[in-house]
Amino acid sequence: MEIKEAERVIIAKPVASRPSCTKFTSFSELLAGAIDASPHIVSSETAVAAIRPKTVRFKPMVNRAQALLASSQAEFMGTEICSSSIKVSRSESTGTIIHKPQAKLVSKSIVSLLENMGNFTVSQQPTLPSVEASYECPDQDTCNFRSQDISNLHLSVPASAEEDQRAELPRSAAQNQDEDTKTLVAAANGDRPSYDGYNWRKYGQKQVKGSEYPRSYYKCTHPNCPVKKKVERSFDGQIAEIVYKGEHNHAKPLPPKRNSSGTQGLGFADGTGQDENIPTWSSHLNGGSEVLEGGVENQNETAALPSHSTYHGKATLPYDPAGAVSVQAGAGTSDYSCGLSEECDEAAKGFDREDDPPRSKRRKCESQSKDATVAGEGSSKVPRVVVQNSTDSEILGDGFRWRKYGQKVVKGNTYPRSYYRCTSVKCNVRKYVERASDDPKAFITTYEGKHNHDIPLRSTNPAPSSQPPSSRDHPTQ
DNA sequence: TACATTTGACCCCCC
DNA sequence: TGGGGGGTCAAATGT
């Protein structure tokens, strides 16, 4: 296997090269302590990782689960992990690469996320930043999404959060492994349910102009279901976008029986958990009425998405670290703001814990968000969310500061679209927010460009007035 | 063998 | 009207 692996590496088509893991060292360093247990990789190996074939699959579910765990861990760990995971795989000689159960360190939250997501995939996306670890998830979107989220987490989550994670990792990992494993397995079974609860098949991938990363196209695997989604992510995690098209004409697939209890983190992965969760979200997000169609691809999205109608929902997850967070949190929560904010911190912590206390926390978030009336954001901190409901607001919760510079009624839309510009100097990022025609409660945020700066410190952030509506802010996402 | 992913090519829409 | 770009198809490939 090793040889094989090696060959692959060599032979594999050069996937987009990613920045070496080293790029993320800072994060890894943070986690280094935790990771130490895992083998360190040699630079060469790291390089290999970058080259690794895109598709990596695990046959044995268990391994997979473990792998996922490991990978998840890896993601969190950033570079180090990449290598470590790889290394491990090699050491194992089993071939399957990437994922060796090193997972000890994975936090529940992560696991949950994974579960929800169905999997991780990093492998395919060469571009993923920090997280590049090598995962593969059936549902790339999800995975990617997740990874992104995760990466975002890295980036955005406050140190405290990270610390918390670290602290918890060991414990949670151990505790959860079983559970995790089960869940993961469950998730793995069947089609690859994504965290949104539906099964998707990737039918295309394309490099989009202006984007470093490829856009992936997915179709709902349910027969006759017209729903499609496209996923875009940015390596640095700054911009991620998922656009849903169409409406599911079927119920969410029943998940393979999954746990109900603890793991549910997001639970989306399988019907069960998911259903529970989702509805909740949707309910609050959407007013409670329906299940989100978009599901959770990102919770954000989900939230935002009007589940019903053809929405062509577009959920954008722009660099929302928060989004990431929220997603991970599983609650759909928070926006990235969380990352910055205390709440976020909590959310972040929550990650780890969230899963544990998953729902409760989630619900909490949800409730908050609900209160806020916003959808989508889960976690936390809500005020922003509220703001988001109104497109007019200048402040929104994606953590960046935005200035509204225009509003226009776009053809075909009932509601006006508001245009925002990042207030940071030299930052050309813009975004526009509009209400979903079919669901005024849902907002669709579209980002344009990447931020060339970090998210303003929380202190800054929140001024409600300055925050932009983030995707999360909008229910749409 | 079945199924999923990858990826080049083609089609269509919009500027 | 042509070109560019996005979206989809489908063969090849991999698991």
Short mmCIF file of C-alpha atoms (C1' of nucleotides) in Angstrom, two decimals:
data_model
loop_
_atom_site.label_atom_id
_atom_site.label_comp_id
_atom_site.label_asym_id
_atom_site.label_seq_id
_atom_site.Cartn_x
_atom_site.Cartn_y
_atom_site.Cartn_z
CA MET A 1 0.00 0.00 0.00
CA GLU A 2 2.64 2.37 0.84
CA ILE A 3 4.13 1.98 -2.44
CA LYS A 4 0.88 2.37 -3.98
CA GLU A 5 0.26 5.38 -2.07
CA ALA A 6 3.53 6.73 -3.04
CA GLU A 7 2.79 6.07 -6.58
CA ARG A 8 -0.38 7.83 -6.32
CA VAL A 9 1.21 10.70 -4.95
CA ILE A 10 3.49 10.89 -7.77
CA ILE A 11 1.07 10.06 -10.37
CA ALA A 12 -1.82 11.83 -9.07
CA LYS A 13 -2.72 14.67 -11.05
CA PRO A 14 -1.52 17.73 -9.57
CA VAL A 15 -4.34 18.93 -7.72
CA ALA A 16 -4.22 22.43 -7.09
CA SER A 17 -1.33 22.88 -4.95
CA ARG A 18 -2.12 24.24 -1.71
CA PRO A 19 -0.13 26.25 0.37
CA SER A 20 1.84 24.02 2.43
CA CYS A 21 0.60 23.27 5.77
CA THR A 22 3.20 25.42 7.16
CA LYS A 23 1.06 28.20 6.32
CA PHE A 24 -1.06 27.46 9.19
CA THR A 25 1.52 26.79 11.61
CA SER A 26 0.27 29.23 13.98
CA PHE A 27 -2.78 27.31 14.53
CA SER A 28 -1.00 24.10 14.55
CA GLU A 29 1.31 25.41 17.03
CA LEU A 30 -1.48 26.17 19.23
CA LEU A 31 -2.62 22.71 19.00
CA ALA A 32 0.75 21.26 18.84
CA GLY A 33 0.68 20.26 22.35
CA ALA A 34 -2.36 18.28 21.86
CA ILE A 35 -1.12 16.84 18.74
CA ASP A 36 2.15 15.84 19.92
CA ALA A 37 0.86 12.51 20.42
CA SER A 38 0.42 12.21 16.78
CA PRO A 39 3.42 11.78 14.66
CA HIS A 40 4.89 14.76 13.09
CA ILE A 41 5.41 14.83 9.55
CA VAL A 42 8.35 15.58 7.62
CA SER A 43 8.32 18.35 5.25
CA SER A 44 8.47 16.05 2.38
CA GLU A 45 5.47 14.33 3.60
CA THR A 46 3.69 17.47 3.89
CA ALA A 47 4.34 18.14 0.36
CA VAL A 48 2.99 14.83 -0.45
CA ALA A 49 -0.11 15.63 1.29
CA ALA A 50 -0.63 18.49 -0.92
CA ILE A 51 -0.30 16.35 -3.89
CA ARG A 52 -2.35 13.58 -2.68
CA PRO A 53 -4.96 12.30 -4.99
CA LYS A 54 -8.18 13.91 -4.60
CA THR A 55 -10.27 11.01 -3.97
CA VAL A 56 -9.62 8.96 -1.02
CA ARG A 57 -12.10 6.58 0.26
CA PHE A 58 -12.18 4.39 3.15
CA LYS A 59 -13.66 1.14 2.85
CA PRO A 60 -14.07 0.07 6.32
CA MET A 61 -16.50 2.26 7.91
CA VAL A 62 -14.92 2.05 11.19
CA ASN A 63 -11.70 3.13 9.89
CA ARG A 64 -13.40 5.75 8.09
CA ALA A 65 -14.97 7.01 11.10
CA GLN A 66 -11.76 7.03 12.81
CA ALA A 67 -10.19 8.56 9.94
CA LEU A 68 -12.74 11.18 9.97
CA LEU A 69 -12.06 11.81 13.46
CA ALA A 70 -8.49 12.00 12.76
CA SER A 71 -9.07 14.14 9.88
CA SER A 72 -11.27 16.33 11.77
CA GLN A 73 -8.62 16.61 14.17
CA ALA A 74 -6.31 17.26 11.50
CA GLU A 75 -8.36 19.99 10.29
CA PHE A 76 -8.26 21.60 13.48
CA MET A 77 -4.72 21.00 13.77
CA GLY A 78 -4.04 22.47 10.53
CA THR A 79 -0.89 21.69 8.91
CA GLU A 80 0.49 19.52 11.42
CA ILE A 81 -2.29 17.35 11.14
CA CYS A 82 -2.06 17.06 7.56
CA SER A 83 1.15 15.61 7.80
CA SER A 84 0.44 13.68 10.79
CA SER A 85 -2.48 12.06 9.32
CA ILE A 86 -0.58 11.19 6.34
CA LYS A 87 2.22 9.94 8.22
CA VAL A 88 0.04 7.80 10.15
CA SER A 89 -1.46 6.36 7.20
CA ARG A 90 1.82 5.48 5.88
CA SER A 91 2.99 4.04 8.97
CA GLU A 92 0.07 1.90 8.88
CA SER A 93 0.81 0.81 5.52
CA THR A 94 -2.71 0.02 5.22
CA GLY A 95 -3.07 2.18 2.52
CA THR A 96 -5.89 3.95 3.25
CA ILE A 97 -4.28 6.76 3.79
CA ILE A 98 -5.08 9.63 5.38
CA HIS A 99 -7.07 8.61 7.98
CA LYS A 100 -5.70 6.80 10.64
CA PRO A 101 -7.43 6.88 13.72
CA GLN A 102 -5.57 9.25 15.46
CA ALA A 103 -8.45 10.76 16.37
CA LYS A 104 -7.96 10.79 19.89
CA LEU A 105 -7.93 14.42 19.98
CA VAL A 106 -10.98 15.14 18.14
CA SER A 107 -13.57 16.92 19.99
CA LYS A 108 -17.09 15.92 19.98
CA SER A 109 -18.11 18.97 18.39
CA ILE A 110 -15.93 18.18 15.58
CA VAL A 111 -17.22 14.80 15.38
CA SER A 112 -20.65 16.00 15.41
CA LEU A 113 -19.90 18.25 12.70
CA LEU A 114 -18.43 15.55 10.76
CA GLU A 115 -21.36 13.51 11.30
CA ASN A 116 -23.56 16.11 10.22
CA MET A 117 -21.59 16.80 7.31
CA GLY A 118 -21.35 13.35 6.45
CA ASN A 119 -17.78 13.61 5.87
CA PHE A 120 -14.94 15.68 5.24
CA THR A 121 -13.18 16.12 2.20
CA VAL A 122 -10.24 17.85 1.99
CA SER A 123 -8.53 15.88 -0.36
CA GLN A 124 -10.43 17.14 -3.14
CA GLN A 125 -9.99 20.50 -2.39
CA PRO A 126 -6.61 21.23 -2.66
CA THR A 127 -7.36 24.59 -1.96
CA LEU A 128 -8.54 24.40 1.42
CA PRO A 129 -6.44 26.29 3.57
CA SER A 130 -5.48 25.27 6.76
CA VAL A 131 -7.51 22.45 6.93
CA GLU A 132 -6.27 20.70 4.24
CA ALA A 133 -5.94 17.68 5.99
CA SER A 134 -6.82 14.95 4.00
CA TYR A 135 -10.25 14.04 4.38
CA GLU A 136 -12.55 12.87 2.06
CA CYS A 137 -16.02 13.15 2.42
CA PRO A 138 -18.57 11.92 0.27
CA ASP A 139 -20.28 15.02 0.35
CA GLN A 140 -17.80 17.31 -0.71
CA ASP A 141 -19.81 20.23 -0.20
CA THR A 142 -20.41 19.47 3.11
CA CYS A 143 -17.10 18.47 3.79
CA ASN A 144 -15.66 21.30 2.17
CA PHE A 145 -17.97 23.42 3.68
CA ARG A 146 -17.11 22.12 6.85
CA SER A 147 -13.59 22.19 6.36
CA GLN A 148 -13.92 25.61 5.50
CA ASP A 149 -15.84 26.26 8.43
CA ILE A 150 -13.36 24.67 10.43
CA SER A 151 -10.67 26.52 8.90
CA ASN A 152 -12.55 29.52 9.58
CA LEU A 153 -12.78 28.48 13.02
CA HIS A 154 -9.21 28.37 13.21
CA LEU A 155 -8.92 31.68 11.91
CA SER A 156 -11.69 33.26 13.58
CA VAL A 157 -12.20 31.49 16.70
CA PRO A 158 -10.77 33.22 19.55
CA ALA A 159 -7.92 31.81 21.28
CA SER A 160 -9.96 31.03 24.19
CA ALA A 161 -12.12 28.92 22.13
CA GLU A 162 -9.22 27.10 20.79
CA GLU A 163 -7.92 26.54 24.13
CA ASP A 164 -11.10 25.18 25.21
CA GLN A 165 -11.08 22.90 22.38
CA ARG A 166 -7.76 21.70 23.15
CA ALA A 167 -8.61 21.07 26.62
CA GLU A 168 -11.58 19.20 25.69
CA LEU A 169 -10.26 17.35 22.85
CA PRO A 170 -8.75 14.54 24.63
CA ARG A 171 -11.60 13.94 26.81
CA SER A 172 -14.21 14.38 24.30
CA ALA A 173 -12.43 12.37 21.83
CA ALA A 174 -12.18 9.46 24.04
CA GLN A 175 -15.65 9.69 25.17
CA ASN A 176 -17.02 10.21 21.91
CA GLN A 177 -15.18 7.87 19.90
CA ASP A 178 -17.61 5.22 20.19
CA GLU A 179 -20.36 7.36 19.61
CA ASP A 180 -18.62 9.17 17.03
CA THR A 181 -17.67 6.17 15.33
CA LYS A 182 -21.13 4.97 15.26
CA THR A 183 -22.42 8.11 14.04
CA LEU A 184 -19.86 8.50 11.53
CA VAL A 185 -20.51 5.16 10.31
CA ALA A 186 -24.07 5.86 10.07
CA ALA A 187 -23.41 8.92 8.20
CA ALA A 188 -21.18 7.09 5.96
CA ASN A 189 -23.72 4.58 5.14
CA GLY A 190 -26.01 5.06 2.37
CA ASP A 191 -25.77 7.95 0.15
CA ARG A 192 -23.88 10.53 1.56
CA PRO A 193 -26.17 12.56 3.44
CA SER A 194 -24.89 15.90 3.99
CA TYR A 195 -25.57 17.88 6.92
CA ASP A 196 -28.56 19.21 5.27
CA GLY A 197 -30.08 15.86 5.44
CA TYR A 198 -30.33 15.20 1.78
CA ASN A 199 -28.14 13.10 -0.34
CA TRP A 200 -26.16 14.69 -3.05
CA ARG A 201 -24.18 13.57 -5.93
CA LYS A 202 -21.50 15.64 -7.38
CA TYR A 203 -21.92 15.98 -11.06
CA GLY A 204 -19.45 18.58 -11.89
CA GLN A 205 -16.71 20.78 -10.77
CA LYS A 206 -15.39 23.76 -12.45
CA GLN A 207 -12.94 26.46 -11.94
CA VAL A 208 -14.82 29.64 -11.84
CA LYS A 209 -13.33 32.77 -13.00
CA GLY A 210 -12.20 34.95 -10.24
CA SER A 211 -12.07 32.18 -7.80
CA GLU A 212 -9.08 30.28 -6.77
CA TYR A 213 -11.05 27.35 -5.91
CA PRO A 214 -13.27 25.23 -8.00
CA ARG A 215 -16.97 25.31 -7.76
CA SER A 216 -18.65 22.01 -7.24
CA TYR A 217 -22.04 21.08 -8.53
CA TYR A 218 -24.29 18.65 -6.78
CA LYS A 219 -27.60 17.12 -7.49
CA CYS A 220 -29.96 15.65 -5.04
CA THR A 221 -29.77 11.92 -5.47
CA HIS A 222 -33.40 11.40 -4.87
CA PRO A 223 -35.10 10.27 -8.03
CA ASN A 224 -36.80 13.03 -9.85
CA CYS A 225 -35.69 15.57 -7.40
CA PRO A 226 -34.63 18.66 -9.28
CA VAL A 227 -32.71 20.22 -6.52
CA LYS A 228 -29.17 21.15 -7.21
CA LYS A 229 -26.64 23.04 -5.34
CA LYS A 230 -23.33 24.49 -6.09
CA VAL A 231 -20.65 25.02 -3.60
CA GLU A 232 -17.84 27.42 -3.67
CA ARG A 233 -15.25 27.83 -1.16
CA SER A 234 -12.25 29.78 -0.72
CA PHE A 235 -9.19 28.42 0.52
CA ASP A 236 -8.64 30.89 3.08
CA GLY A 237 -12.06 30.32 4.02
CA GLN A 238 -12.92 33.74 3.44
CA ILE A 239 -15.64 33.10 1.08
CA ALA A 240 -17.79 30.14 0.87
CA GLU A 241 -20.97 29.98 -0.90
CA ILE A 242 -23.61 27.43 -1.40
CA VAL A 243 -26.38 28.01 -3.75
CA TYR A 244 -29.39 25.83 -3.81
CA LYS A 245 -31.58 25.61 -6.75
CA GLY A 246 -34.96 24.10 -6.82
CA GLU A 247 -37.08 22.50 -4.27
CA HIS A 248 -36.94 19.02 -2.93
CA ASN A 249 -39.98 17.09 -3.89
CA HIS A 250 -39.44 14.51 -1.29
CA ALA A 251 -38.83 14.14 2.36
CA LYS A 252 -35.40 13.88 3.67
CA PRO A 253 -34.05 10.49 3.38
CA LEU A 254 -34.27 8.48 6.46
CA PRO A 255 -31.00 8.16 7.84
CA PRO A 256 -29.57 4.98 8.57
CA LYS A 257 -30.40 4.52 12.03
CA ARG A 258 -28.31 6.66 13.99
CA ASN A 259 -27.93 7.54 17.25
CA SER A 260 -30.11 9.60 18.69
CA SER A 261 -28.68 10.46 21.65
CA GLY A 262 -25.57 11.93 22.07
CA THR A 263 -24.24 12.46 18.89
CA GLN A 264 -26.51 14.42 17.43
CA GLY A 265 -24.52 17.26 17.18
CA LEU A 266 -25.96 18.47 14.22
CA GLY A 267 -27.51 15.38 13.58
CA PHE A 268 -28.29 16.36 10.25
CA ALA A 269 -26.52 13.61 8.82
CA ASP A 270 -29.07 11.24 9.45
CA GLY A 271 -32.53 11.75 9.27
CA THR A 272 -33.18 11.36 12.72
CA GLY A 273 -31.10 13.72 14.36
CA GLN A 274 -31.40 15.88 11.63
CA ASP A 275 -34.94 16.04 11.51
CA GLU A 276 -35.10 17.08 14.92
CA ASN A 277 -32.62 19.64 14.57
CA ILE A 278 -33.55 20.90 11.36
CA PRO A 279 -36.99 21.55 12.07
CA THR A 280 -35.97 23.45 14.91
CA TRP A 281 -33.88 25.58 12.93
CA SER A 282 -36.20 25.98 10.32
CA SER A 283 -38.75 26.77 12.66
CA HIS A 284 -36.99 29.44 14.08
CA LEU A 285 -35.38 30.54 11.15
CA ASN A 286 -38.16 30.41 8.93
CA GLY A 287 -40.81 30.99 11.23
CA GLY A 288 -41.07 27.58 12.06
CA SER A 289 -42.87 26.33 9.36
CA GLU A 290 -40.93 24.09 7.32
CA VAL A 291 -38.02 22.09 7.08
CA LEU A 292 -35.35 23.74 5.35
CA GLU A 293 -34.66 22.58 2.12
CA GLY A 294 -31.27 23.58 1.79
CA GLY A 295 -30.85 22.09 4.84
CA VAL A 296 -28.05 22.61 6.51
CA GLU A 297 -25.70 22.60 4.08
CA ASN A 298 -24.81 25.15 6.09
CA GLN A 299 -26.99 25.80 8.61
CA ASN A 300 -26.81 29.15 7.63
CA GLU A 301 -28.17 28.40 4.45
CA THR A 302 -30.63 26.27 5.74
CA ALA A 303 -31.82 28.66 7.99
CA ALA A 304 -32.14 31.12 5.44
CA LEU A 305 -33.55 29.00 2.93
CA PRO A 306 -37.08 28.92 2.63
CA SER A 307 -37.43 25.48 2.60
CA HIS A 308 -40.24 25.40 0.49
CA SER A 309 -40.34 27.04 -2.57
CA THR A 310 -38.12 26.80 -5.27
CA TYR A 311 -36.05 28.83 -3.79
CA HIS A 312 -33.19 29.25 -5.41
CA GLY A 313 -31.76 29.95 -2.49
CA LYS A 314 -28.55 31.17 -2.31
CA ALA A 315 -26.83 30.88 0.76
CA THR A 316 -23.70 32.39 0.90
CA LEU A 317 -21.32 31.70 3.39
CA PRO A 318 -18.92 34.11 2.84
CA TYR A 319 -16.21 34.12 4.85
CA ASP A 320 -17.92 33.70 7.74
CA PRO A 321 -15.87 32.26 10.03
CA ALA A 322 -18.76 32.40 11.99
CA GLY A 323 -20.56 30.49 9.60
CA ALA A 324 -18.10 27.97 9.96
CA VAL A 325 -18.48 28.11 13.49
CA SER A 326 -22.02 28.00 13.42
CA VAL A 327 -22.01 25.12 11.29
CA GLN A 328 -19.76 23.34 13.38
CA ALA A 329 -21.49 24.24 16.31
CA GLY A 330 -24.03 22.51 14.64
CA ALA A 331 -26.43 24.66 15.55
CA GLY A 332 -26.44 26.59 12.83
CA THR A 333 -25.46 28.90 14.62
CA SER A 334 -23.63 31.44 14.96
CA ASP A 335 -22.09 33.38 12.87
CA TYR A 336 -18.94 33.98 12.77
CA SER A 337 -19.39 36.62 14.88
CA CYS A 338 -19.28 34.10 17.40
CA GLY A 339 -15.85 33.58 16.64
CA LEU A 340 -15.12 36.94 17.62
CA SER A 341 -17.49 37.51 20.25
CA GLU A 342 -17.71 36.09 23.57
CA GLU A 343 -20.67 34.36 22.57
CA CYS A 344 -18.79 33.05 19.86
CA ASP A 345 -16.24 31.98 22.14
CA GLU A 346 -18.77 30.13 23.84
CA ALA A 347 -20.00 28.84 20.71
CA ALA A 348 -16.59 27.86 19.87
CA LYS A 349 -16.21 26.18 23.08
CA GLY A 350 -19.43 24.90 22.42
CA PHE A 351 -18.11 23.22 19.55
CA ASP A 352 -16.51 20.94 21.65
CA ARG A 353 -19.13 20.88 24.00
CA GLU A 354 -21.82 21.70 21.87
CA ASP A 355 -21.98 18.43 20.69
CA ASP A 356 -22.09 17.20 24.04
CA PRO A 357 -24.72 19.27 25.08
CA PRO A 358 -25.50 19.63 21.74
CA ARG A 359 -28.87 20.41 21.46
CA SER A 360 -29.22 22.27 24.49
CA LYS A 361 -26.68 24.62 23.44
CA ARG A 362 -27.87 24.67 20.06
CA ARG A 363 -31.25 25.30 21.10
CA LYS A 364 -30.08 27.97 23.19
CA CYS A 365 -28.53 29.52 20.30
CA GLU A 366 -31.48 28.89 18.30
CA SER A 367 -33.70 30.36 20.72
CA GLN A 368 -31.58 33.33 20.77
CA SER A 369 -31.55 33.62 17.18
CA LYS A 370 -35.12 33.07 17.17
CA ASP A 371 -35.59 35.83 19.46
CA ALA A 372 -33.61 37.79 17.21
CA THR A 373 -35.90 36.73 14.61
CA VAL A 374 -33.22 36.06 12.47
CA ALA A 375 -32.69 32.95 11.04
CA GLY A 376 -29.64 31.53 10.54
CA GLU A 377 -27.45 32.51 12.96
CA GLY A 378 -27.51 30.45 15.53
CA SER A 379 -25.42 30.95 17.87
CA SER A 380 -25.32 33.45 19.12
CA LYS A 381 -25.25 36.52 19.52
CA VAL A 382 -27.87 37.65 18.07
CA PRO A 383 -28.28 41.13 17.83
CA ARG A 384 -26.70 41.10 14.64
CA VAL A 385 -29.01 38.77 13.39
CA VAL A 386 -31.80 40.84 14.10
CA VAL A 387 -30.31 43.47 12.18
CA GLN A 388 -29.90 41.31 9.39
CA ASN A 389 -33.37 40.81 8.93
CA SER A 390 -33.48 44.06 7.58
CA THR A 391 -31.50 44.43 4.62
CA ASP A 392 -31.13 47.99 5.19
CA SER A 393 -29.11 47.65 8.16
CA GLU A 394 -25.55 48.41 7.80
CA ILE A 395 -24.43 46.24 10.42
CA LEU A 396 -24.48 42.72 10.10
CA GLY A 397 -23.11 39.85 11.69
CA ASP A 398 -20.52 38.32 9.62
CA GLY A 399 -17.93 40.00 11.65
CA PHE A 400 -16.83 42.49 9.10
CA ARG A 401 -17.94 45.98 8.88
CA TRP A 402 -20.00 47.02 6.01
CA ARG A 403 -21.33 50.15 4.62
CA LYS A 404 -24.41 50.19 2.62
CA TYR A 405 -23.86 52.00 -0.56
CA GLY A 406 -26.89 51.26 -2.51
CA GLN A 407 -30.20 49.58 -2.79
CA LYS A 408 -31.96 48.49 -5.83
CA VAL A 409 -34.90 46.50 -6.85
CA VAL A 410 -33.63 43.79 -9.04
CA LYS A 411 -35.67 42.50 -11.82
CA GLY A 412 -37.60 39.53 -10.80
CA ASN A 413 -37.34 40.28 -7.16
CA THR A 414 -40.06 41.58 -5.06
CA TYR A 415 -37.77 43.07 -2.54
CA PRO A 416 -34.96 45.47 -3.01
CA ARG A 417 -31.39 44.35 -2.89
CA SER A 418 -29.05 46.20 -0.63
CA TYR A 419 -25.43 46.61 -1.53
CA TYR A 420 -22.71 46.71 1.04
CA ARG A 421 -19.07 47.38 0.90
CA CYS A 422 -16.49 46.37 3.42
CA THR A 423 -15.48 49.42 5.31
CA SER A 424 -11.95 48.31 5.70
CA VAL A 425 -9.45 50.33 3.86
CA LYS A 426 -8.29 48.75 0.69
CA CYS A 427 -10.73 45.96 1.03
CA ASN A 428 -12.83 45.61 -2.02
CA VAL A 429 -15.18 43.06 -0.77
CA ARG A 430 -18.78 43.76 -1.46
CA LYS A 431 -21.91 41.97 -0.89
CA TYR A 432 -25.53 42.39 -1.48
CA VAL A 433 -28.39 41.18 0.49
CA GLU A 434 -31.84 40.51 -0.68
CA ARG A 435 -34.89 38.83 0.56
CA ALA A 436 -35.90 35.61 -0.93
CA SER A 437 -38.86 36.27 -3.05
CA ASP A 438 -40.60 33.31 -1.81
CA ASP A 439 -39.79 33.86 1.74
CA PRO A 440 -39.38 37.35 2.94
CA LYS A 441 -37.93 36.05 6.08
CA ALA A 442 -35.10 34.57 4.26
CA PHE A 443 -32.21 36.61 3.13
CA ILE A 444 -29.79 35.85 0.49
CA THR A 445 -26.38 37.28 0.79
CA THR A 446 -23.95 37.24 -2.00
CA TYR A 447 -20.35 38.11 -1.46
CA GLU A 448 -18.00 39.38 -3.96
CA GLY A 449 -14.31 39.28 -3.42
CA LYS A 450 -12.22 38.33 -0.52
CA HIS A 451 -11.34 40.28 2.49
CA ASN A 452 -7.76 41.24 2.60
CA HIS A 453 -7.84 41.70 6.29
CA ASP A 454 -8.93 39.97 9.38
CA ILE A 455 -12.19 40.35 10.93
CA PRO A 456 -12.29 43.33 13.10
CA LEU A 457 -11.94 42.56 16.68
CA ARG A 458 -15.05 41.99 18.35
CA SER A 459 -15.02 45.16 20.01
CA THR A 460 -15.29 46.57 16.72
CA ASN A 461 -17.60 44.29 15.48
CA PRO A 462 -20.55 44.67 16.81
CA ALA A 463 -21.46 47.74 16.66
CA PRO A 464 -24.46 46.99 15.17
CA SER A 465 -24.16 49.54 12.85
CA SER A 466 -21.05 48.47 11.45
CA GLN A 467 -21.59 44.97 10.93
CA PRO A 468 -22.56 43.66 7.76
CA PRO A 469 -25.21 41.36 7.29
CA SER A 470 -23.59 38.23 6.97
CA SER A 471 -24.90 35.39 5.29
CA ARG A 472 -25.61 34.09 8.56
CA ASP A 473 -27.25 37.05 9.49
CA HIS A 474 -29.62 36.37 6.97
CA PRO A 475 -31.80 33.68 7.43
CA THR A 476 -30.85 32.55 4.22
CA GLN A 477 -27.84 31.20 5.14
"C1'" DT B 1 -19.96 -4.97 -10.62
"C1'" DA B 2 -21.98 -0.97 -8.99
"C1'" DC B 3 -21.52 3.44 -7.80
"C1'" DA B 4 -19.29 7.94 -7.05
"C1'" DT B 5 -16.00 11.27 -8.52
"C1'" DT B 6 -13.23 13.59 -11.84
"C1'" DT B 7 -12.78 16.25 -15.68
"C1'" DG B 8 -12.78 17.67 -20.48
"C1'" DA B 9 -16.12 19.09 -23.65
"C1'" DC B 10 -20.30 20.99 -25.02
"C1'" DC B 11 -24.32 24.02 -24.66
"C1'" DC B 12 -26.54 28.07 -23.46
"C1'" DC B 13 -27.00 32.60 -21.64
"C1'" DC B 14 -25.54 37.16 -21.03
"C1'" DC B 15 -22.79 41.11 -21.91
"C1'" DT C 1 -23.39 38.94 -33.10
"C1'" DG C 2 -19.43 37.02 -30.99
"C1'" DG C 3 -16.97 35.86 -27.02
"C1'" DG C 4 -16.69 34.69 -22.31
"C1'" DG C 5 -18.25 32.30 -18.62
"C1'" DG C 6 -21.27 29.32 -16.09
"C1'" DG C 7 -23.73 25.00 -15.91
"C1'" DT C 8 -24.28 20.32 -17.35
"C1'" DC C 9 -23.12 16.05 -19.64
"C1'" DA C 10 -20.85 11.91 -19.93
"C1'" DA C 11 -16.75 9.06 -20.53
"C1'" DA C 12 -12.97 7.75 -17.84
"C1'" DT C 13 -11.31 6.53 -13.57
"C1'" DG C 14 -11.24 5.04 -8.94
"C1'" DT C 15 -13.14 2.78 -4.81
#
